[in-house]
CSV table of N, CA, C and O in Angstrom, one decimal:
chain,number,residue,atom,x,y,z
A,1,MET,N,-12.7,45.6,-36.9
A,1,MET,CA,-13.4,44.9,-35.8
A,1,MET,C,-12.6,45.1,-34.5
A,1,MET,O,-11.4,45.0,-34.5
A,2,GLY,N,-13.4,45.4,-33.5
A,2,GLY,CA,-12.8,45.7,-32.2
A,2,GLY,C,-12.4,44.4,-31.5
A,2,GLY,O,-12.9,43.3,-31.8
A,3,LYS,N,-11.7,44.5,-30.4
A,3,LYS,CA,-11.3,43.4,-29.6
A,3,LYS,C,-12.5,42.7,-29.0
A,3,LYS,O,-12.6,41.5,-28.9
A,4,LYS,N,-13.5,43.5,-28.6
A,4,LYS,CA,-14.7,43.0,-27.9
A,4,LYS,C,-15.5,42.1,-28.9
A,4,LYS,O,-16.0,41.0,-28.6
A,5,THR,N,-15.6,42.6,-30.1
A,5,THR,CA,-16.3,41.9,-31.2
A,5,THR,C,-15.7,40.6,-31.5
A,5,THR,O,-16.3,39.5,-31.7
A,6,MET,N,-14.3,40.6,-31.6
A,6,MET,CA,-13.6,39.3,-31.9
A,6,MET,C,-13.8,38.3,-30.7
A,6,MET,O,-14.0,37.1,-31.0
A,7,ASN,N,-13.8,38.8,-29.5
A,7,ASN,CA,-14.0,37.9,-28.4
A,7,ASN,C,-15.4,37.2,-28.5
A,7,ASN,O,-15.6,36.0,-28.2
A,8,ILE,N,-16.4,38.0,-28.8
A,8,ILE,CA,-17.7,37.5,-28.9
A,8,ILE,C,-17.8,36.5,-30.0
A,8,ILE,O,-18.4,35.4,-29.9
A,9,LEU,N,-17.2,36.8,-31.2
A,9,LEU,CA,-17.2,35.8,-32.3
A,9,LEU,C,-16.5,34.5,-31.9
A,9,LEU,O,-17.0,33.4,-32.3
A,10,ILE,N,-15.4,34.6,-31.3
A,10,ILE,CA,-14.7,33.4,-30.8
A,10,ILE,C,-15.5,32.6,-29.9
A,10,ILE,O,-15.7,31.4,-30.0
A,11,PHE,N,-16.1,33.3,-28.9
A,11,PHE,CA,-17.0,32.6,-27.9
A,11,PHE,C,-18.2,31.9,-28.6
A,11,PHE,O,-18.5,30.7,-28.3
A,12,LEU,N,-18.8,32.6,-29.5
A,12,LEU,CA,-19.9,32.0,-30.3
A,12,LEU,C,-19.5,30.8,-31.1
A,12,LEU,O,-20.2,29.8,-31.2
A,13,THR,N,-18.3,30.9,-31.7
A,13,THR,CA,-17.8,29.8,-32.5
A,13,THR,C,-17.5,28.6,-31.6
A,13,THR,O,-17.8,27.4,-32.1
A,14,LEU,N,-17.1,28.8,-30.4
A,14,LEU,CA,-16.8,27.6,-29.5
A,14,LEU,C,-18.0,27.1,-28.9
A,14,LEU,O,-18.2,25.9,-28.6
A,15,ALA,N,-19.0,28.0,-28.6
A,15,ALA,CA,-20.2,27.6,-27.8
A,15,ALA,C,-21.3,27.1,-28.7
A,15,ALA,O,-22.1,26.3,-28.3
A,16,ALA,N,-21.3,27.4,-30.0
A,16,ALA,CA,-22.4,27.0,-30.8
A,16,ALA,C,-22.5,25.5,-31.0
A,16,ALA,O,-23.6,24.9,-30.9
A,17,PRO,N,-21.4,24.7,-31.2
A,17,PRO,CA,-21.5,23.3,-31.3
A,17,PRO,C,-22.1,22.6,-30.1
A,17,PRO,O,-22.9,21.7,-30.2
A,18,ALA,N,-21.7,23.1,-28.9
A,18,ALA,CA,-22.3,22.6,-27.7
A,18,ALA,C,-23.8,22.9,-27.5
A,18,ALA,O,-24.5,22.0,-27.1
A,19,ALA,N,-24.2,24.1,-27.9
A,19,ALA,CA,-25.6,24.4,-27.8
A,19,ALA,C,-26.4,23.6,-28.8
A,19,ALA,O,-27.6,23.3,-28.5
A,20,VAL,N,-25.9,23.3,-30.0
A,20,VAL,CA,-26.6,22.6,-31.0
A,20,VAL,C,-26.8,21.1,-30.6
A,20,VAL,O,-27.8,20.5,-30.8
A,21,THR,N,-25.7,20.5,-30.1
A,21,THR,CA,-25.8,19.1,-29.8
A,21,THR,C,-26.3,18.8,-28.4
A,21,THR,O,-26.4,17.6,-28.0
A,22,ALA,N,-26.5,19.8,-27.6
A,22,ALA,CA,-27.0,19.5,-26.2
A,22,ALA,C,-28.4,18.9,-26.2
A,22,ALA,O,-29.3,19.3,-27.0
A,23,GLY,N,-28.6,17.9,-25.5
A,23,GLY,CA,-29.9,17.2,-25.4
A,23,GLY,C,-30.6,17.6,-24.1
A,23,GLY,O,-30.1,18.4,-23.3
A,24,ALA,N,-31.8,17.1,-24.0
A,24,ALA,CA,-32.5,17.3,-22.8
A,24,ALA,C,-31.9,16.7,-21.6
A,24,ALA,O,-31.3,15.6,-21.6
A,25,LEU,N,-32.0,17.3,-20.4
A,25,LEU,CA,-31.4,16.8,-19.2
A,25,LEU,C,-32.3,15.7,-18.7
A,25,LEU,O,-33.6,15.8,-18.7
A,26,GLU,N,-31.7,14.6,-18.3
A,26,GLU,CA,-32.5,13.5,-17.7
A,26,GLU,C,-32.1,13.3,-16.3
A,26,GLU,O,-31.0,13.6,-15.9
A,27,ARG,N,-33.1,12.8,-15.5
A,27,ARG,CA,-32.8,12.6,-14.1
A,27,ARG,C,-31.8,11.5,-14.0
A,27,ARG,O,-31.8,10.5,-14.7
A,28,TYR,N,-30.8,11.7,-13.1
A,28,TYR,CA,-29.7,10.7,-12.8
A,28,TYR,C,-30.3,9.5,-12.2
A,28,TYR,O,-31.0,9.5,-11.2
A,29,GLN,N,-30.0,8.4,-12.7
A,29,GLN,CA,-30.4,7.1,-12.2
A,29,GLN,C,-29.2,6.5,-11.4
A,29,GLN,O,-28.1,6.3,-12.0
A,30,VAL,N,-29.4,6.2,-10.2
A,30,VAL,CA,-28.3,5.5,-9.4
A,30,VAL,C,-28.1,4.1,-9.9
A,30,VAL,O,-29.1,3.4,-10.0
A,31,PRO,N,-26.9,3.7,-10.2
A,31,PRO,CA,-26.7,2.4,-10.7
A,31,PRO,C,-27.0,1.3,-9.6
A,31,PRO,O,-26.8,1.6,-8.4
A,32,GLU,N,-27.4,0.2,-10.0
A,32,GLU,CA,-27.7,-0.9,-9.0
A,32,GLU,C,-26.4,-1.3,-8.4
A,32,GLU,O,-25.4,-1.5,-9.0
A,33,VAL,N,-26.5,-1.5,-7.1
A,33,VAL,CA,-25.3,-2.0,-6.3
A,33,VAL,C,-25.4,-3.5,-6.3
A,33,VAL,O,-26.4,-4.1,-5.9
A,34,LYS,N,-24.4,-4.1,-6.8
A,34,LYS,CA,-24.3,-5.6,-6.9
A,34,LYS,C,-23.5,-6.1,-5.7
A,34,LYS,O,-22.5,-5.5,-5.3
A,35,SER,N,-23.9,-7.2,-5.2
A,35,SER,CA,-23.2,-7.8,-4.1
A,35,SER,C,-21.9,-8.3,-4.5
A,35,SER,O,-21.8,-8.8,-5.7
A,36,ASN,N,-21.0,-8.4,-3.6
A,36,ASN,CA,-19.7,-9.0,-3.9
A,36,ASN,C,-19.8,-10.5,-3.8
A,36,ASN,O,-18.9,-11.3,-4.2
A,37,SER,N,-21.0,-10.9,-3.4
A,37,SER,CA,-21.2,-12.4,-3.2
A,37,SER,C,-21.1,-13.1,-4.6
A,37,SER,O,-21.7,-12.6,-5.6
A,38,ALA,N,-20.5,-14.2,-4.5
A,38,ALA,CA,-20.3,-15.0,-5.8
A,38,ALA,C,-21.5,-15.9,-5.9
A,38,ALA,O,-21.6,-16.7,-6.9
A,39,GLU,N,-22.4,-15.9,-5.0
A,39,GLU,CA,-23.6,-16.7,-5.0
A,39,GLU,C,-23.2,-18.2,-5.2
A,39,GLU,O,-23.6,-18.8,-6.2
A,40,ILE,N,-22.5,-18.7,-4.2
A,40,ILE,CA,-22.0,-20.1,-4.3
A,40,ILE,C,-23.2,-21.0,-4.1
A,40,ILE,O,-23.9,-20.9,-3.0
A,41,ARG,N,-23.5,-21.9,-5.0
A,41,ARG,CA,-24.6,-22.9,-4.8
A,41,ARG,C,-23.9,-24.2,-4.9
A,41,ARG,O,-23.4,-24.6,-6.0
A,42,VAL,N,-23.8,-24.9,-3.8
A,42,VAL,CA,-23.1,-26.1,-3.7
A,42,VAL,C,-24.1,-27.2,-3.4
A,42,VAL,O,-24.9,-27.1,-2.4
A,43,GLU,N,-24.1,-28.3,-4.1
A,43,GLU,CA,-25.0,-29.4,-3.8
A,43,GLU,C,-24.5,-30.1,-2.6
A,43,GLU,O,-23.3,-30.2,-2.3
A,44,GLU,N,-25.4,-30.7,-1.9
A,44,GLU,CA,-25.1,-31.5,-0.7
A,44,GLU,C,-24.1,-32.6,-1.0
A,44,GLU,O,-23.4,-33.0,-0.1
A,45,LYS,N,-24.2,-33.2,-2.2
A,45,LYS,CA,-23.3,-34.3,-2.5
A,45,LYS,C,-21.8,-33.9,-2.4
A,45,LYS,O,-21.0,-34.7,-1.9
A,46,VAL,N,-21.5,-32.6,-2.6
A,46,VAL,CA,-20.2,-32.1,-2.5
A,46,VAL,C,-19.7,-32.2,-1.0
A,46,VAL,O,-18.6,-32.7,-0.7
A,47,TYR,N,-20.6,-31.9,-0.1
A,47,TYR,CA,-20.3,-32.0,1.3
A,47,TYR,C,-20.2,-33.4,1.8
A,47,TYR,O,-19.3,-33.7,2.6
A,48,THR,N,-21.0,-34.3,1.3
A,48,THR,CA,-20.9,-35.7,1.7
A,48,THR,C,-19.7,-36.3,1.1
A,48,THR,O,-19.0,-37.1,1.8
A,49,ASP,N,-19.3,-36.0,-0.1
A,49,ASP,CA,-18.1,-36.5,-0.7
A,49,ASP,C,-16.9,-36.0,0.1
A,49,ASP,O,-15.9,-36.7,0.3
A,50,PHE,N,-16.9,-34.7,0.5
A,50,PHE,CA,-15.8,-34.1,1.3
A,50,PHE,C,-15.7,-34.8,2.6
A,50,PHE,O,-14.6,-35.1,3.0
A,51,ARG,N,-16.8,-35.1,3.3
A,51,ARG,CA,-16.8,-35.8,4.5
A,51,ARG,C,-16.1,-37.2,4.4
A,51,ARG,O,-15.2,-37.5,5.2
A,52,ASN,N,-16.5,-37.9,3.3
A,52,ASN,CA,-16.0,-39.2,3.1
A,52,ASN,C,-14.5,-39.2,2.8
A,52,ASN,O,-13.7,-40.0,3.3
A,53,LYS,N,-14.1,-38.2,2.0
A,53,LYS,CA,-12.7,-38.1,1.7
A,53,LYS,C,-11.8,-37.6,2.9
A,53,LYS,O,-10.7,-38.1,3.1
A,54,ALA,N,-12.4,-36.7,3.7
A,54,ALA,CA,-11.7,-36.2,4.9
A,54,ALA,C,-11.4,-37.2,5.9
A,54,ALA,O,-10.5,-37.2,6.7
A,55,LYS,N,-12.3,-38.2,6.0
A,55,LYS,CA,-12.1,-39.3,7.0
A,55,LYS,C,-10.8,-40.1,6.7
A,55,LYS,O,-10.2,-40.6,7.6
A,56,GLU,N,-10.4,-40.1,5.5
A,56,GLU,CA,-9.2,-40.8,5.1
A,56,GLU,C,-7.9,-40.0,5.4
A,56,GLU,O,-6.8,-40.6,5.4
A,57,TYR,N,-8.1,-38.7,5.6
A,57,TYR,CA,-6.9,-37.9,5.9
A,57,TYR,C,-6.3,-38.1,7.2
A,57,TYR,O,-7.0,-38.4,8.2
A,58,SER,N,-5.0,-37.8,7.4
A,58,SER,CA,-4.3,-37.9,8.7
A,58,SER,C,-4.8,-36.7,9.5
A,58,SER,O,-5.2,-35.7,9.0
A,59,PRO,N,-4.7,-36.9,10.8
A,59,PRO,CA,-5.0,-35.7,11.7
A,59,PRO,C,-4.3,-34.5,11.4
A,59,PRO,O,-4.8,-33.3,11.5
A,60,GLU,N,-3.0,-34.6,11.0
A,60,GLU,CA,-2.2,-33.4,10.6
A,60,GLU,C,-2.8,-32.7,9.4
A,60,GLU,O,-2.8,-31.5,9.3
A,61,LYS,N,-3.1,-33.5,8.4
A,61,LYS,CA,-3.7,-32.9,7.2
A,61,LYS,C,-5.0,-32.2,7.5
A,61,LYS,O,-5.3,-31.2,6.9
A,62,ARG,N,-5.8,-32.8,8.3
A,62,ARG,CA,-7.1,-32.2,8.7
A,62,ARG,C,-6.9,-30.9,9.4
A,62,ARG,O,-7.6,-29.9,9.2
A,63,GLU,N,-5.9,-30.8,10.3
A,63,GLU,CA,-5.6,-29.6,11.0
A,63,GLU,C,-5.1,-28.5,10.0
A,63,GLU,O,-5.5,-27.3,10.1
A,64,LYS,N,-4.3,-28.9,9.0
A,64,LYS,CA,-3.9,-27.9,8.0
A,64,LYS,C,-5.1,-27.4,7.2
A,64,LYS,O,-5.2,-26.2,6.9
A,65,LEU,N,-6.0,-28.3,6.9
A,65,LEU,CA,-7.2,-27.9,6.1
A,65,LEU,C,-8.1,-27.0,7.0
A,65,LEU,O,-8.6,-26.0,6.4
A,66,LYS,N,-8.2,-27.3,8.2
A,66,LYS,CA,-8.9,-26.4,9.1
A,66,LYS,C,-8.4,-25.0,9.1
A,66,LYS,O,-9.1,-24.0,9.0
A,67,ALA,N,-7.0,-24.9,9.2
A,67,ALA,CA,-6.4,-23.6,9.3
A,67,ALA,C,-6.6,-22.9,7.9
A,67,ALA,O,-6.9,-21.7,7.9
A,68,TYR,N,-6.5,-23.6,6.8
A,68,TYR,CA,-6.7,-23.0,5.5
A,68,TYR,C,-8.2,-22.5,5.3
A,68,TYR,O,-8.4,-21.4,4.9
A,69,TYR,N,-9.1,-23.3,5.7
A,69,TYR,CA,-10.5,-22.9,5.6
A,69,TYR,C,-10.9,-21.8,6.5
A,69,TYR,O,-11.8,-21.0,6.2
A,70,ARG,N,-10.3,-21.7,7.7
A,70,ARG,CA,-10.5,-20.6,8.6
A,70,ARG,C,-10.1,-19.3,8.0
A,70,ARG,O,-10.7,-18.3,8.0
A,71,GLN,N,-8.9,-19.4,7.4
A,71,GLN,CA,-8.3,-18.2,6.7
A,71,GLN,C,-9.2,-17.8,5.5
A,71,GLN,O,-9.5,-16.6,5.4
A,72,LYS,N,-9.7,-18.7,4.7
A,72,LYS,CA,-10.5,-18.4,3.6
A,72,LYS,C,-11.8,-17.8,4.1
A,72,LYS,O,-12.4,-16.9,3.4
A,73,MET,N,-12.4,-18.4,5.1
A,73,MET,CA,-13.7,-17.9,5.7
A,73,MET,C,-13.5,-16.4,6.1
A,73,MET,O,-14.3,-15.6,5.8
A,74,LYS,N,-12.4,-16.1,6.9
A,74,LYS,CA,-12.2,-14.8,7.4
A,74,LYS,C,-12.0,-13.8,6.2
A,74,LYS,O,-12.6,-12.7,6.2
A,75,GLN,N,-11.3,-14.2,5.2
A,75,GLN,CA,-11.1,-13.4,4.0
A,75,GLN,C,-12.4,-13.1,3.3
A,75,GLN,O,-12.7,-12.0,2.9
A,76,SER,N,-13.3,-14.1,3.2
A,76,SER,CA,-14.6,-14.0,2.6
A,76,SER,C,-15.5,-13.0,3.3
A,76,SER,O,-16.2,-12.2,2.8
A,77,VAL,N,-15.4,-13.1,4.7
A,77,VAL,CA,-16.2,-12.2,5.5
A,77,VAL,C,-15.7,-10.7,5.3
A,77,VAL,O,-16.5,-9.8,5.1
A,78,ARG,N,-14.3,-10.5,5.3
A,78,ARG,CA,-13.8,-9.2,5.0
A,78,ARG,C,-14.2,-8.7,3.7
A,78,ARG,O,-14.5,-7.5,3.5
A,79,GLU,N,-14.4,-9.5,2.7
A,79,GLU,CA,-14.8,-9.1,1.4
A,79,GLU,C,-16.3,-9.1,1.2
A,79,GLU,O,-16.8,-8.8,0.2
A,80,ARG,N,-17.0,-9.4,2.3
A,80,ARG,CA,-18.5,-9.4,2.4
A,80,ARG,C,-19.1,-10.4,1.4
A,80,ARG,O,-20.1,-10.2,0.9
A,81,ASN,N,-18.3,-11.5,1.2
A,81,ASN,CA,-18.8,-12.6,0.4
A,81,ASN,C,-19.4,-13.6,1.3
A,81,ASN,O,-18.7,-14.6,1.6
A,82,PHE,N,-20.6,-13.5,1.8
A,82,PHE,CA,-21.1,-14.3,2.9
A,82,PHE,C,-21.5,-15.7,2.4
A,82,PHE,O,-21.5,-16.6,3.2
A,83,ASP,N,-21.8,-15.8,1.1
A,83,ASP,CA,-22.1,-17.2,0.6
A,83,ASP,C,-20.8,-18.0,0.6
A,83,ASP,O,-20.8,-19.2,1.0
A,84,ALA,N,-19.7,-17.5,0.3
A,84,ALA,CA,-18.4,-18.2,0.3
A,84,ALA,C,-18.0,-18.5,1.8
A,84,ALA,O,-17.6,-19.6,2.1
A,85,ALA,N,-18.3,-17.5,2.6
A,85,ALA,CA,-17.9,-17.7,4.1
A,85,ALA,C,-18.8,-18.9,4.6
A,85,ALA,O,-18.3,-19.7,5.4
A,86,SER,N,-20.0,-18.9,4.2
A,86,SER,CA,-20.9,-20.0,4.7
A,86,SER,C,-20.4,-21.4,4.2
A,86,SER,O,-20.4,-22.4,4.9
A,87,HIS,N,-20.0,-21.4,3.0
A,87,HIS,CA,-19.4,-22.6,2.4
A,87,HIS,C,-18.2,-23.1,3.2
A,87,HIS,O,-18.1,-24.3,3.5
A,88,TYR,N,-17.3,-22.2,3.4
A,88,TYR,CA,-16.1,-22.6,4.2
A,88,TYR,C,-16.5,-23.0,5.6
A,88,TYR,O,-15.8,-23.9,6.2
A,89,GLN,N,-17.5,-22.3,6.2
A,89,GLN,CA,-17.9,-22.7,7.5
A,89,GLN,C,-18.4,-24.2,7.5
A,89,GLN,O,-18.2,-24.9,8.5
A,90,LYS,N,-19.2,-24.5,6.5
A,90,LYS,CA,-19.7,-25.9,6.4
A,90,LYS,C,-18.6,-26.9,6.3
A,90,LYS,O,-18.6,-28.0,6.9
A,91,LEU,N,-17.5,-26.6,5.5
A,91,LEU,CA,-16.4,-27.4,5.4
A,91,LEU,C,-15.7,-27.6,6.8
A,91,LEU,O,-15.2,-28.7,7.2
A,92,LEU,N,-15.5,-26.5,7.5
A,92,LEU,CA,-14.9,-26.5,8.8
A,92,LEU,C,-15.8,-27.3,9.8
A,92,LEU,O,-15.2,-28.1,10.6
A,93,ASP,N,-17.1,-27.2,9.7
A,93,ASP,CA,-18.0,-28.0,10.6
A,93,ASP,C,-17.8,-29.5,10.3
A,93,ASP,O,-17.7,-30.3,11.3
A,94,ILE,N,-17.6,-29.8,9.1
A,94,ILE,CA,-17.4,-31.3,8.7
A,94,ILE,C,-16.1,-31.7,9.3
A,94,ILE,O,-16.0,-32.8,9.9
A,95,LEU,N,-15.0,-30.9,9.1
A,95,LEU,CA,-13.7,-31.3,9.6
A,95,LEU,C,-13.7,-31.4,11.2
A,95,LEU,O,-13.1,-32.3,11.7
A,96,ASN,N,-14.4,-30.5,11.8
A,96,ASN,CA,-14.5,-30.5,13.3
A,96,ASN,C,-15.3,-31.7,13.8
A,96,ASN,O,-15.1,-32.1,15.0
A,97,SER,N,-16.2,-32.2,13.0
A,97,SER,CA,-17.0,-33.3,13.5
A,97,SER,C,-16.3,-34.7,13.4
A,97,SER,O,-16.8,-35.7,13.9
A,98,LEU,N,-15.2,-34.7,12.7
A,98,LEU,CA,-14.5,-36.0,12.5
A,98,LEU,C,-13.5,-36.3,13.6
A,98,LEU,O,-13.0,-35.5,14.3
């Protein structure tokens, strides 16, 4: 057997399993893009409880909380988690109203 014949036999040996197991081509489906949003669903009672509890805090503690919630809100916006950002904004609104 010549070199050319050997190469053909090796090629067919390697290519045959792929040809036998190959299936029909299917149209590519783009995967669904899921939001980064955690879909925070907070009951109003949480906000009223927070308001009542925050009234008891010292002005210094309220300022620290404001800074913390501002930071969390900005981080949520950067991460495109707008539900969380809205939640932190509500907490900030409550603290600012006291």
